[in-house]
Amino acid sequence: MGLHGWRLASLIGAALVGGYVLATAVGFFLGKLLPLPLSEATLISHLTGFVFYAGAILWVFALRQPGKAWLYLGLASVLFSVIGLTLRG
């Protein structure tokens, strides 16, 4: 079972789009969580998001299963977003 066709396109989509959504959700979550002034918390959280983005891209291609990658990235993104929304009103 090689990586070609729709399977490869789905992995690339999961890595790029799903990883970006996860990085944004983590940035949002950390921005609310960090006990710093708003400007510093925003800067640190978005810079940390880049680490999550790179990690998500590597993880998706190590997993090599598009369905699971989309599912796990989606669940993690929703989890971080919901928790971020509940923090500090």
C-alpha positions as a LaTeX table, in Angstrom:
\begin{tabular}{lrrr}
\hline
Residue & $x$ (\AA) & $y$ (\AA) & $z$ (\AA) \\
\hline
Met1 & 0.00 & 0.00 & 0.00 \\
Gly2 & 2.00 & 2.94 & $-1.29$ \\
Leu3 & 1.53 & 6.63 & $-0.89$ \\
His4 & 0.08 & 7.87 & $-4.15$ \\
Gly5 & $-3.13$ & 9.29 & $-5.56$ \\
Trp6 & $-5.90$ & 10.36 & $-3.24$ \\
Arg7 & $-4.24$ & 8.84 & $-0.22$ \\
Leu8 & $-1.19$ & 11.05 & $-0.64$ \\
Ala9 & $-3.35$ & 14.11 & $-1.38$ \\
Ser10 & $-5.34$ & 13.47 & 1.79 \\
Leu11 & $-2.16$ & 13.15 & 3.86 \\
Ile12 & $-0.83$ & 16.41 & 2.44 \\
Gly13 & $-4.16$ & 18.10 & 3.16 \\
Ala14 & $-4.23$ & 16.75 & 6.70 \\
Ala15 & $-0.66$ & 17.86 & 7.30 \\
Leu16 & $-1.14$ & 21.37 & 5.91 \\
Val17 & $-4.74$ & 22.22 & 6.81 \\
Gly18 & $-5.18$ & 20.04 & 9.88 \\
Gly19 & $-1.78$ & 21.02 & 11.24 \\
Tyr20 & $-2.55$ & 24.71 & 10.74 \\
Val21 & $-5.90$ & 24.39 & 12.51 \\
Leu22 & $-4.24$ & 22.54 & 15.39 \\
Ala23 & $-1.48$ & 25.17 & 15.66 \\
Thr24 & $-4.08$ & 27.94 & 15.72 \\
Ala25 & $-6.14$ & 26.15 & 18.37 \\
Val26 & $-3.04$ & 25.58 & 20.52 \\
Gly27 & $-2.06$ & 29.23 & 20.12 \\
Phe28 & $-5.53$ & 30.32 & 21.17 \\
Phe29 & $-5.46$ & 27.96 & 24.16 \\
Leu30 & $-2.02$ & 29.05 & 25.34 \\
Gly31 & $-2.88$ & 32.71 & 24.86 \\
Lys32 & $-5.67$ & 32.32 & 27.37 \\
Leu33 & $-3.68$ & 30.06 & 29.71 \\
Leu34 & $-0.43$ & 31.99 & 30.15 \\
Pro35 & $-0.39$ & 34.39 & 33.11 \\
Leu36 & 1.31 & 37.20 & 31.19 \\
Pro37 & 0.20 & 40.49 & 29.73 \\
Leu38 & $-1.96$ & 39.99 & 26.65 \\
Ser39 & 0.68 & 41.07 & 24.13 \\
Glu40 & 3.34 & 38.75 & 25.54 \\
Ala41 & 0.96 & 35.81 & 25.94 \\
Thr42 & $-0.19$ & 36.23 & 22.35 \\
Leu43 & 3.35 & 36.36 & 20.99 \\
Ile44 & 4.55 & 33.34 & 22.97 \\
Ser45 & 1.46 & 31.27 & 22.18 \\
His46 & 1.64 & 31.89 & 18.44 \\
Leu47 & 5.35 & 31.18 & 18.30 \\
Thr48 & 4.71 & 27.94 & 20.18 \\
Gly49 & 2.01 & 27.17 & 17.61 \\
Phe50 & 4.71 & 26.90 & 14.93 \\
Val51 & 6.29 & 24.05 & 16.89 \\
Phe52 & 2.94 & 22.24 & 16.99 \\
Tyr53 & 2.47 & 22.88 & 13.26 \\
Ala54 & 5.82 & 21.32 & 12.38 \\
Gly55 & 5.17 & 18.43 & 14.78 \\
Ala56 & 1.72 & 17.79 & 13.28 \\
Ile57 & 3.17 & 17.67 & 9.75 \\
Leu58 & 5.82 & 15.15 & 10.79 \\
Trp59 & 3.31 & 13.10 & 12.78 \\
Val60 & 0.82 & 12.86 & 9.89 \\
Phe61 & 3.41 & 11.43 & 7.53 \\
Ala62 & 4.74 & 9.07 & 10.20 \\
Leu63 & 1.18 & 7.81 & 10.81 \\
Arg64 & 0.54 & 7.23 & 7.06 \\
Gln65 & $-3.22$ & 6.78 & 7.60 \\
Pro66 & $-5.24$ & 9.76 & 6.33 \\
Gly67 & $-8.47$ & 8.90 & 8.12 \\
Lys68 & $-6.86$ & 8.64 & 11.54 \\
Ala69 & $-4.78$ & 11.75 & 10.91 \\
Trp70 & $-7.85$ & 13.85 & 10.08 \\
Leu71 & $-9.74$ & 12.42 & 13.05 \\
Tyr72 & $-7.00$ & 12.96 & 15.62 \\
Leu73 & $-6.09$ & 16.43 & 14.38 \\
Gly74 & $-9.76$ & 17.43 & 14.37 \\
Leu75 & $-10.39$ & 16.11 & 17.86 \\
Ala76 & $-7.27$ & 17.76 & 19.27 \\
Ser77 & $-8.16$ & 21.07 & 17.62 \\
Val78 & $-11.70$ & 21.01 & 19.00 \\
Leu79 & $-10.41$ & 20.06 & 22.45 \\
Phe80 & $-7.89$ & 22.91 & 22.59 \\
Ser81 & $-10.46$ & 25.39 & 21.22 \\
Val82 & $-13.18$ & 24.43 & 23.70 \\
Ile83 & $-10.81$ & 24.53 & 26.66 \\
Gly84 & $-9.46$ & 27.86 & 25.43 \\
Leu85 & $-12.98$ & 29.25 & 25.25 \\
Thr86 & $-13.74$ & 28.19 & 28.81 \\
Leu87 & $-10.61$ & 29.82 & 30.24 \\
Arg88 & $-11.05$ & 33.38 & 31.50 \\
Gly89 & $-14.53$ & 33.76 & 30.07 \\
\hline
\end{tabular}
